[in-house]
Amino acid sequence: MNCITNVAKCTARVRVHYTSRERPDDYTFAVARGTNIPHTGSGYVYRIRPGKDQSPCPDCHGKRKSSWWKIYVRTACHVVFNTHEAKAAKVDLFFDDEKACEDGRIKTMLGMEVVEKNLNGDRCELVCVTHDLVLVKELESLME
């Protein structure tokens, strides 16, 4: 039962606020290409790696942060098609109910890039960035 609970806690809501012009004509959300019409899906955290060098976080403006991490999220290609969309994505963790927004339980990460995708299998690997050590420790404990 703990395994199921931990997997559920690693599940994420993926919010994308841009639709790439590179989506094929017959692909999901193709009619929204080039717009900021948001779309939403789900994914799950499956890997965490420490960041190196400068943080890619837009809030850091290329400055070196003492510590940051790459959080890998597996989602569907129809949710995040490419890196253009990844950079416009926000990934929410611990979105259990509407009250989670109000009481601050939700942790939001910024999308950074798509490192792998499989159109036929409708899956992609989205890399997110965070500076939140507490979040990293919590996710690592859930993934053990």
Tab-separated table of N, CA and C in Angstrom:
chain	number	residue	atom	x	y	z
A	1	MET	N	0.818	-1.197	0.000
A	1	MET	CA	0.000	0.000	0.000
A	1	MET	C	0.866	1.267	0.000
A	2	ASN	N	2.005	1.248	0.709
A	2	ASN	CA	2.890	2.412	0.701
A	2	ASN	C	3.394	2.721	-0.697
A	3	CYS	N	3.670	1.678	-1.478
A	3	CYS	CA	4.156	1.865	-2.845
A	3	CYS	C	3.132	2.651	-3.667
A	4	ILE	N	1.877	2.270	-3.580
A	4	ILE	CA	0.822	2.950	-4.335
A	4	ILE	C	0.691	4.398	-3.874
A	5	THR	N	0.736	4.622	-2.589
A	5	THR	CA	0.644	5.974	-2.040
A	5	THR	C	1.815	6.824	-2.519
A	6	ASN	N	3.025	6.265	-2.517
A	6	ASN	CA	4.200	7.022	-2.945
A	6	ASN	C	4.162	7.352	-4.430
A	7	VAL	N	3.698	6.413	-5.235
A	7	VAL	CA	3.565	6.685	-6.675
A	7	VAL	C	2.553	7.811	-6.884
A	8	ALA	N	1.457	7.769	-6.166
A	8	ALA	CA	0.448	8.831	-6.287
A	8	ALA	C	1.040	10.187	-5.914
A	9	LYS	N	1.885	10.220	-4.907
A	9	LYS	CA	2.488	11.488	-4.484
A	9	LYS	C	3.516	12.011	-5.483
A	10	CYS	N	4.035	11.140	-6.332
A	10	CYS	CA	4.983	11.557	-7.376
A	10	CYS	C	4.271	11.940	-8.672
A	11	THR	N	2.947	11.853	-8.674
A	11	THR	CA	2.153	12.222	-9.845
A	11	THR	C	2.018	13.742	-9.892
A	12	ALA	N	2.070	14.284	-11.095
A	12	ALA	CA	2.086	15.736	-11.257
A	12	ALA	C	1.009	16.201	-12.229
A	13	ARG	N	0.591	17.432	-12.024
A	13	ARG	CA	-0.254	18.119	-12.999
A	13	ARG	C	0.681	18.960	-13.861
A	14	VAL	N	0.580	18.818	-15.164
A	14	VAL	CA	1.438	19.554	-16.093
A	14	VAL	C	0.575	20.597	-16.805
A	15	ARG	N	0.927	21.868	-16.615
A	15	ARG	CA	0.208	22.971	-17.249
A	15	ARG	C	1.118	23.598	-18.299
A	16	VAL	N	0.648	23.661	-19.518
A	16	VAL	CA	1.452	24.199	-20.615
A	16	VAL	C	0.745	25.428	-21.169
A	17	HIS	N	1.484	26.536	-21.253
A	17	HIS	CA	0.886	27.808	-21.641
A	17	HIS	C	1.343	28.285	-23.018
A	18	TYR	N	1.726	27.346	-23.873
A	18	TYR	CA	2.098	27.661	-25.248
A	18	TYR	C	1.964	26.384	-26.068
A	19	THR	N	1.531	26.511	-27.290
A	19	THR	CA	1.446	25.370	-28.191
A	19	THR	C	2.398	25.619	-29.357
A	20	SER	N	3.332	24.714	-29.530
A	20	SER	CA	4.385	24.858	-30.521
A	20	SER	C	3.842	24.886	-31.949
A	21	ARG	N	4.485	25.678	-32.787
A	21	ARG	CA	4.169	25.714	-34.218
A	21	ARG	C	4.637	24.439	-34.919
A	22	GLU	N	5.464	23.653	-34.244
A	22	GLU	CA	6.021	22.437	-34.840
A	22	GLU	C	5.121	21.205	-34.701
A	23	ARG	N	3.990	21.340	-34.029
A	23	ARG	CA	3.074	20.195	-33.933
A	23	ARG	C	2.557	19.824	-35.324
A	24	PRO	N	2.512	18.530	-35.632
A	24	PRO	CA	1.988	18.110	-36.942
A	24	PRO	C	0.510	18.489	-37.102
A	25	ASP	N	0.077	18.610	-38.340
A	25	ASP	CA	-1.299	19.025	-38.644
A	25	ASP	C	-2.352	18.163	-37.963
A	26	ASP	N	-2.139	16.869	-37.928
A	26	ASP	CA	-3.167	15.966	-37.398
A	26	ASP	C	-2.955	15.622	-35.925
A	27	TYR	N	-2.091	16.357	-35.237
A	27	TYR	CA	-1.764	16.027	-33.855
A	27	TYR	C	-2.654	16.811	-32.885
A	28	THR	N	-2.821	16.269	-31.690
A	28	THR	CA	-3.620	16.924	-30.656
A	28	THR	C	-3.157	18.364	-30.448
A	29	PHE	N	-4.083	19.261	-30.291
A	29	PHE	CA	-3.868	20.702	-30.073
A	29	PHE	C	-3.235	21.412	-31.272
A	30	ALA	N	-3.173	20.765	-32.440
A	30	ALA	CA	-2.575	21.399	-33.620
A	30	ALA	C	-3.307	22.684	-33.997
A	31	VAL	N	-4.605	22.734	-33.762
A	31	VAL	CA	-5.371	23.942	-34.110
A	31	VAL	C	-4.957	25.147	-33.262
A	32	ALA	N	-4.261	24.903	-32.161
A	32	ALA	CA	-3.829	25.986	-31.275
A	32	ALA	C	-2.365	26.374	-31.496
A	33	ARG	N	-1.729	25.855	-32.548
A	33	ARG	CA	-0.303	26.145	-32.792
A	33	ARG	C	-0.012	27.639	-32.758
A	34	GLY	N	1.081	27.955	-32.066
A	34	GLY	CA	1.525	29.341	-31.993
A	34	GLY	C	0.753	30.214	-31.035
A	35	THR	N	-0.142	29.630	-30.253
A	35	THR	CA	-0.944	30.426	-29.311
A	35	THR	C	-0.537	30.135	-27.868
A	36	ASN	N	-1.026	30.961	-26.979
A	36	ASN	CA	-0.820	30.782	-25.542
A	36	ASN	C	-2.037	30.170	-24.869
A	37	ILE	N	-2.879	29.507	-25.637
A	37	ILE	CA	-4.037	28.832	-25.061
A	37	ILE	C	-3.518	27.672	-24.209
A	38	PRO	N	-3.821	27.671	-22.917
A	38	PRO	CA	-3.258	26.628	-22.050
A	38	PRO	C	-3.902	25.258	-22.261
A	39	HIS	N	-3.110	24.238	-22.028
A	39	HIS	CA	-3.625	22.874	-21.967
A	39	HIS	C	-2.953	22.172	-20.799
A	40	THR	N	-3.602	21.137	-20.307
A	40	THR	CA	-3.178	20.483	-19.066
A	40	THR	C	-3.158	18.978	-19.245
A	41	GLY	N	-2.237	18.330	-18.544
A	41	GLY	CA	-2.155	16.879	-18.536
A	41	GLY	C	-1.536	16.417	-17.229
A	42	SER	N	-1.098	15.191	-17.222
A	42	SER	CA	-0.479	14.650	-16.017
A	42	SER	C	0.849	14.000	-16.369
A	43	GLY	N	1.602	13.688	-15.353
A	43	GLY	CA	2.885	13.022	-15.510
A	43	GLY	C	3.329	12.500	-14.159
A	44	TYR	N	4.540	11.978	-14.117
A	44	TYR	CA	5.064	11.514	-12.833
A	44	TYR	C	6.576	11.701	-12.790
A	45	VAL	N	7.072	11.997	-11.601
A	45	VAL	CA	8.499	12.175	-11.364
A	45	VAL	C	9.145	10.794	-11.331
A	46	TYR	N	10.240	10.629	-12.069
A	46	TYR	CA	10.906	9.335	-12.059
A	46	TYR	C	12.418	9.428	-11.846
A	47	ARG	N	12.981	10.637	-11.869
A	47	ARG	CA	14.425	10.752	-11.666
A	47	ARG	C	14.745	12.146	-11.155
A	48	ILE	N	15.786	12.233	-10.330
A	48	ILE	CA	16.267	13.514	-9.807
A	48	ILE	C	17.781	13.520	-9.945
A	49	ARG	N	18.313	14.621	-10.474
A	49	ARG	CA	19.760	14.753	-10.636
A	49	ARG	C	20.172	16.157	-10.193
A	50	PRO	N	21.313	16.260	-9.518
A	50	PRO	CA	21.793	17.599	-9.153
A	50	PRO	C	22.189	18.381	-10.400
A	51	GLY	N	21.944	19.674	-10.368
A	51	GLY	CA	22.337	20.535	-11.478
A	51	GLY	C	23.816	20.872	-11.395
A	52	LYS	N	24.355	21.246	-12.525
A	52	LYS	CA	25.760	21.642	-12.605
A	52	LYS	C	25.840	23.026	-13.223
A	53	ASP	N	26.909	23.731	-12.925
A	53	ASP	CA	27.157	25.049	-13.499
A	53	ASP	C	26.049	26.028	-13.143
A	54	GLN	N	25.686	26.880	-14.100
A	54	GLN	CA	24.686	27.912	-13.855
A	54	GLN	C	23.283	27.324	-13.910
A	55	SER	N	22.435	27.875	-13.091
A	55	SER	CA	21.040	27.461	-13.094
A	55	SER	C	20.346	27.974	-14.351
A	56	PRO	N	19.553	27.114	-15.018
A	56	PRO	CA	18.792	27.568	-16.187
A	56	PRO	C	17.478	28.262	-15.821
A	57	CYS	N	17.201	28.357	-14.544
A	57	CYS	CA	15.965	28.973	-14.072
A	57	CYS	C	15.898	30.431	-14.542
A	58	PRO	N	14.798	30.853	-15.160
A	58	PRO	CA	14.711	32.229	-15.661
A	58	PRO	C	14.817	33.275	-14.554
A	59	ASP	N	14.451	32.933	-13.339
A	59	ASP	CA	14.561	33.880	-12.232
A	59	ASP	C	16.002	34.140	-11.828
A	60	CYS	N	16.904	33.227	-12.188
A	60	CYS	CA	18.316	33.359	-11.810
A	60	CYS	C	19.108	34.192	-12.809
A	61	HIS	N	18.580	34.357	-14.010
A	61	HIS	CA	19.233	35.146	-15.062
A	61	HIS	C	20.679	34.697	-15.301
A	62	GLY	N	20.901	33.384	-15.298
A	62	GLY	CA	22.226	32.840	-15.595
A	62	GLY	C	23.220	32.924	-14.455
A	63	LYS	N	22.780	33.384	-13.295
A	63	LYS	CA	23.685	33.457	-12.149
A	63	LYS	C	23.842	32.072	-11.541
A	64	ARG	N	24.988	31.831	-10.988
A	64	ARG	CA	25.248	30.545	-10.355
A	64	ARG	C	24.528	30.502	-9.010
A	65	LYS	N	23.719	29.489	-8.812
A	65	LYS	CA	23.043	29.282	-7.538
A	65	LYS	C	23.808	28.219	-6.773
A	66	SER	N	23.712	28.267	-5.461
A	66	SER	CA	24.460	27.297	-4.666
A	66	SER	C	24.017	25.863	-4.960
A	67	SER	N	22.737	25.655	-5.185
A	67	SER	CA	22.285	24.300	-5.508
A	67	SER	C	20.962	24.353	-6.260
A	68	TRP	N	20.861	23.469	-7.236
A	68	TRP	CA	19.630	23.304	-8.000
A	68	TRP	C	19.601	21.880	-8.520
A	69	TRP	N	18.403	21.420	-8.889
A	69	TRP	CA	18.228	20.039	-9.315
A	69	TRP	C	17.398	19.976	-10.582
A	70	LYS	N	17.668	18.928	-11.369
A	70	LYS	CA	16.833	18.574	-12.508
A	70	LYS	C	15.869	17.501	-12.031
A	71	ILE	N	14.602	17.742	-12.223
A	71	ILE	CA	13.563	16.769	-11.888
A	71	ILE	C	12.988	16.273	-13.211
A	72	TYR	N	13.087	14.986	-13.445
A	72	TYR	CA	12.612	14.393	-14.701
A	72	TYR	C	11.175	13.913	-14.514
A	73	VAL	N	10.311	14.359	-15.416
A	73	VAL	CA	8.893	14.029	-15.370
A	73	VAL	C	8.523	13.342	-16.679
A	74	ARG	N	7.916	12.190	-16.584
A	74	ARG	CA	7.424	11.489	-17.769
A	74	ARG	C	5.973	11.898	-17.970
A	75	THR	N	5.676	12.335	-19.192
A	75	THR	CA	4.328	12.764	-19.539
A	75	THR	C	4.047	12.347	-20.981
A	76	ALA	N	2.971	12.829	-21.546
A	76	ALA	CA	2.607	12.483	-22.921
A	76	ALA	C	3.100	13.559	-23.883
A	77	CYS	N	3.461	13.135	-25.100
A	77	CYS	CA	3.865	14.096	-26.144
A	77	CYS	C	2.733	15.054	-26.482
A	78	HIS	N	1.496	14.579	-26.400
A	78	HIS	CA	0.403	15.500	-26.729
A	78	HIS	C	0.229	16.566	-25.648
A	79	VAL	N	0.844	16.370	-24.481
A	79	VAL	CA	0.814	17.391	-23.427
A	79	VAL	C	1.980	18.358	-23.610
A	80	VAL	N	3.203	17.832	-23.704
A	80	VAL	CA	4.399	18.649	-23.929
A	80	VAL	C	5.079	18.107	-25.182
A	81	PHE	N	4.973	18.843	-26.267
A	81	PHE	CA	5.449	18.332	-27.552
A	81	PHE	C	6.957	18.497	-27.740
A	82	ASN	N	7.501	19.637	-27.312
A	82	ASN	CA	8.928	19.890	-27.534
A	82	ASN	C	9.443	20.893	-26.492
A	83	THR	N	10.707	21.286	-26.641
A	83	THR	CA	11.329	22.186	-25.663
A	83	THR	C	10.667	23.561	-25.652
A	84	HIS	N	10.142	24.031	-26.781
A	84	HIS	CA	9.427	25.314	-26.786
A	84	HIS	C	8.249	25.261	-25.801
A	85	GLU	N	7.531	24.156	-25.827
A	85	GLU	CA	6.409	23.997	-24.899
A	85	GLU	C	6.904	23.740	-23.479
A	86	ALA	N	7.992	22.991	-23.348
A	86	ALA	CA	8.540	22.702	-22.019
A	86	ALA	C	8.870	23.997	-21.277
A	87	LYS	N	9.432	24.954	-21.989
A	87	LYS	CA	9.799	26.231	-21.360
A	87	LYS	C	8.583	27.046	-20.933
A	88	ALA	N	7.418	26.691	-21.454
A	88	ALA	CA	6.176	27.364	-21.071
A	88	ALA	C	5.342	26.508	-20.125
A	89	ALA	N	5.959	25.457	-19.591
A	89	ALA	CA	5.228	24.521	-18.731
A	89	ALA	C	5.523	24.769	-17.255
A	90	LYS	N	4.516	24.489	-16.455
A	90	LYS	CA	4.649	24.471	-15.002
A	90	LYS	C	4.135	23.122	-14.539
A	91	VAL	N	4.870	22.530	-13.621
A	91	VAL	CA	4.532	21.200	-13.130
A	91	VAL	C	4.216	21.301	-11.644
A	92	ASP	N	2.994	20.926	-11.288
A	92	ASP	CA	2.522	21.023	-9.908
A	92	ASP	C	2.555	19.656	-9.250
A	93	LEU	N	3.185	19.609	-8.091
A	93	LEU	CA	3.221	18.388	-7.289
A	93	LEU	C	2.341	18.562	-6.059
A	94	PHE	N	1.833	17.459	-5.563
A	94	PHE	CA	1.005	17.420	-4.346
A	94	PHE	C	-0.310	18.176	-4.529
A	95	PHE	N	-0.836	18.119	-5.743
A	95	PHE	CA	-2.125	18.729	-6.073
A	95	PHE	C	-3.211	17.708	-5.747
A	96	ASP	N	-3.536	17.608	-4.478
A	96	ASP	CA	-4.469	16.586	-4.013
A	96	ASP	C	-5.919	17.024	-4.071
A	97	ASP	N	-6.154	18.300	-3.871
A	97	ASP	CA	-7.511	18.835	-3.874
A	97	ASP	C	-7.425	20.352	-4.015
A	98	GLU	N	-8.565	20.999	-4.139
A	98	GLU	CA	-8.582	22.446	-4.321
A	98	GLU	C	-7.982	23.188	-3.124
A	99	LYS	N	-8.105	22.632	-1.940
A	99	LYS	CA	-7.552	23.288	-0.755
A	99	LYS	C	-6.031	23.305	-0.766
A	100	ALA	N	-5.420	22.395	-1.525
A	100	ALA	CA	-3.961	22.357	-1.612
A	100	ALA	C	-3.410	23.666	-2.167
A	101	CYS	N	-4.171	24.321	-3.020
A	101	CYS	CA	-3.766	25.628	-3.552
A	101	CYS	C	-3.764	26.672	-2.446
A	102	GLU	N	-4.781	26.631	-1.621
A	102	GLU	CA	-4.957	27.635	-0.578
A	102	GLU	C	-3.956	27.489	0.560
A	103	ASP	N	-3.661	26.244	0.941
A	103	ASP	CA	-2.810	26.056	2.126
A	103	ASP	C	-1.328	25.863	1.804
A	104	GLY	N	-0.950	26.014	0.532
A	104	GLY	CA	0.461	26.001	0.171
A	104	GLY	C	1.110	24.632	0.030
A	105	ARG	N	0.314	23.567	-0.021
A	105	ARG	CA	0.906	22.231	-0.177
A	105	ARG	C	1.452	21.998	-1.575
A	106	ILE	N	0.914	22.679	-2.564
A	106	ILE	CA	1.367	22.491	-3.938
A	106	ILE	C	2.766	23.076	-4.105
A	107	LYS	N	3.620	22.305	-4.759
A	107	LYS	CA	4.960	22.764	-5.121
A	107	LYS	C	5.003	22.827	-6.638
A	108	THR	N	5.410	23.945	-7.181
A	108	THR	CA	5.430	24.135	-8.632
A	108	THR	C	6.864	24.235	-9.128
A	109	MET	N	7.138	23.479	-10.184
A	109	MET	CA	8.452	23.508	-10.827
A	109	MET	C	8.292	24.084	-12.230
A	110	LEU	N	9.359	24.667	-12.742
A	110	LEU	CA	9.355	25.211	-14.092
A	110	LEU	C	9.902	24.187	-15.078
A	111	GLY	N	9.243	24.064	-16.226
A	111	GLY	CA	9.757	23.203	-17.278
A	111	GLY	C	10.993	23.813	-17.907
A	112	MET	N	11.897	22.956	-18.380
A	112	MET	CA	13.145	23.433	-18.953
A	112	MET	C	13.345	22.927	-20.385
A	113	GLU	N	13.192	21.606	-20.569
A	113	GLU	CA	13.408	21.046	-21.903
A	113	GLU	C	12.814	19.650	-22.006
A	114	VAL	N	12.588	19.225	-23.239
A	114	VAL	CA	12.212	17.843	-23.522
A	114	VAL	C	13.495	17.145	-23.954
A	115	VAL	N	13.872	16.089	-23.237
A	115	VAL	CA	15.124	15.402	-23.558
A	115	VAL	C	14.914	14.137	-24.367
A	116	GLU	N	13.693	13.656	-24.398
A	116	GLU	CA	13.389	12.485	-25.213
A	116	GLU	C	11.893	12.467	-25.477
A	117	LYS	N	11.525	12.033	-26.694
A	117	LYS	CA	10.103	11.897	-26.974
A	117	LYS	C	9.875	10.768	-27.966
A	118	ASN	N	8.689	10.196	-27.863
A	118	ASN	CA	8.284	9.107	-28.728
A	118	ASN	C	6.851	9.412	-29.174
A	119	LEU	N	6.718	9.925	-30.395
A	119	LEU	CA	5.396	10.295	-30.896
A	119	LEU	C	4.471	9.093	-31.003
A	120	ASN	N	4.985	7.967	-31.500
A	120	ASN	CA	4.141	6.772	-31.659
A	120	ASN	C	3.651	6.255	-30.315
A	121	GLY	N	4.497	6.325	-29.300
A	121	GLY	CA	4.114	5.881	-27.961
A	121	GLY	C	3.463	6.976	-27.133
A	122	ASP	N	3.386	8.195	-27.687
A	122	ASP	CA	2.813	9.363	-27.016
A	122	ASP	C	3.395	9.566	-25.619
A	123	ARG	N	4.715	9.615	-25.558
A	123	ARG	CA	5.351	9.901	-24.268
A	123	ARG	C	6.580	10.775	-24.480
A	124	CYS	N	6.907	11.548	-23.468
A	124	CYS	CA	8.117	12.357	-23.513
A	124	CYS	C	8.686	12.493	-22.110
A	125	GLU	N	9.945	12.893	-22.080
A	125	GLU	CA	10.628	13.135	-20.818
A	125	GLU	C	10.888	14.631	-20.720
A	126	LEU	N	10.249	15.225	-19.753
A	126	LEU	CA	10.325	16.655	-19.501
A	126	LEU	C	11.268	16.882	-18.322
A	127	VAL	N	12.219	17.782	-18.494
A	127	VAL	CA	13.114	18.133	-17.396
A	127	VAL	C	12.639	19.447	-16.805
A	128	CYS	N	12.497	19.440	-15.485
A	128	CYS	CA	12.120	20.644	-14.742
A	128	CYS	C	13.296	21.052	-13.863
A	129	VAL	N	13.261	22.267	-13.376
A	129	VAL	CA	14.323	22.761	-12.517
A	129	VAL	C	13.710	23.254	-11.200
A	130	THR	N	14.441	22.990	-10.106
A	130	THR	CA	14.014	23.504	-8.801
A	130	THR	C	15.239	23.842	-7.948
A	131	HIS	N	15.040	24.784	-7.042
A	131	HIS	CA	16.048	25.136	-6.047
A	131	HIS	C	15.596	24.685	-4.658
A	132	ASP	N	14.493	23.989	-4.589
A	132	ASP	CA	13.837	23.630	-3.331
A	132	ASP	C	14.388	22.304	-2.788
A	133	LEU	N	15.334	22.397	-1.875
A	133	LEU	CA	15.946	21.206	-1.290
A	133	LEU	C	14.932	20.368	-0.525
A	134	VAL	N	13.993	20.995	0.143
A	134	VAL	CA	12.960	20.258	0.881
A	134	VAL	C	12.142	19.402	-0.081
A	135	LEU	N	11.773	19.968	-1.215
A	135	LEU	CA	11.039	19.224	-2.234
A	135	LEU	C	11.871	18.041	-2.743
A	136	VAL	N	13.123	18.275	-3.030
A	136	VAL	CA	14.001	17.209	-3.526
A	136	VAL	C	14.086	16.072	-2.519
A	137	LYS	N	14.293	16.392	-1.267
A	137	LYS	CA	14.384	15.356	-0.223
A	137	LYS	C	13.082	14.581	-0.101
A	138	GLU	N	11.965	15.277	-0.179
A	138	GLU	CA	10.669	14.604	-0.088
A	138	GLU	C	10.456	13.654	-1.271
A	139	LEU	N	10.766	14.120	-2.479
A	139	LEU	CA	10.620	13.259	-3.656
A	139	LEU	C	11.565	12.062	-3.584
A	140	GLU	N	12.796	12.291	-3.148
A	140	GLU	CA	13.750	11.179	-3.031
A	140	GLU	C	13.251	10.128	-2.044
A	141	SER	N	12.662	10.561	-0.956
A	141	SER	CA	12.158	9.597	0.032
A	141	SER	C	10.975	8.806	-0.532
A	142	LEU	N	10.168	9.442	-1.380
A	142	LEU	CA	9.031	8.748	-1.986
A	142	LEU	C	9.475	7.737	-3.035
A	143	MET	N	10.633	7.982	-3.649
A	143	MET	CA	11.108	7.135	-4.734
A	143	MET	C	11.989	5.977	-4.259
A	144	GLU	N	12.301	5.920	-2.984
A	144	GLU	CA	13.155	4.839	-2.462
A	144	GLU	C	12.476	3.500	-2.509
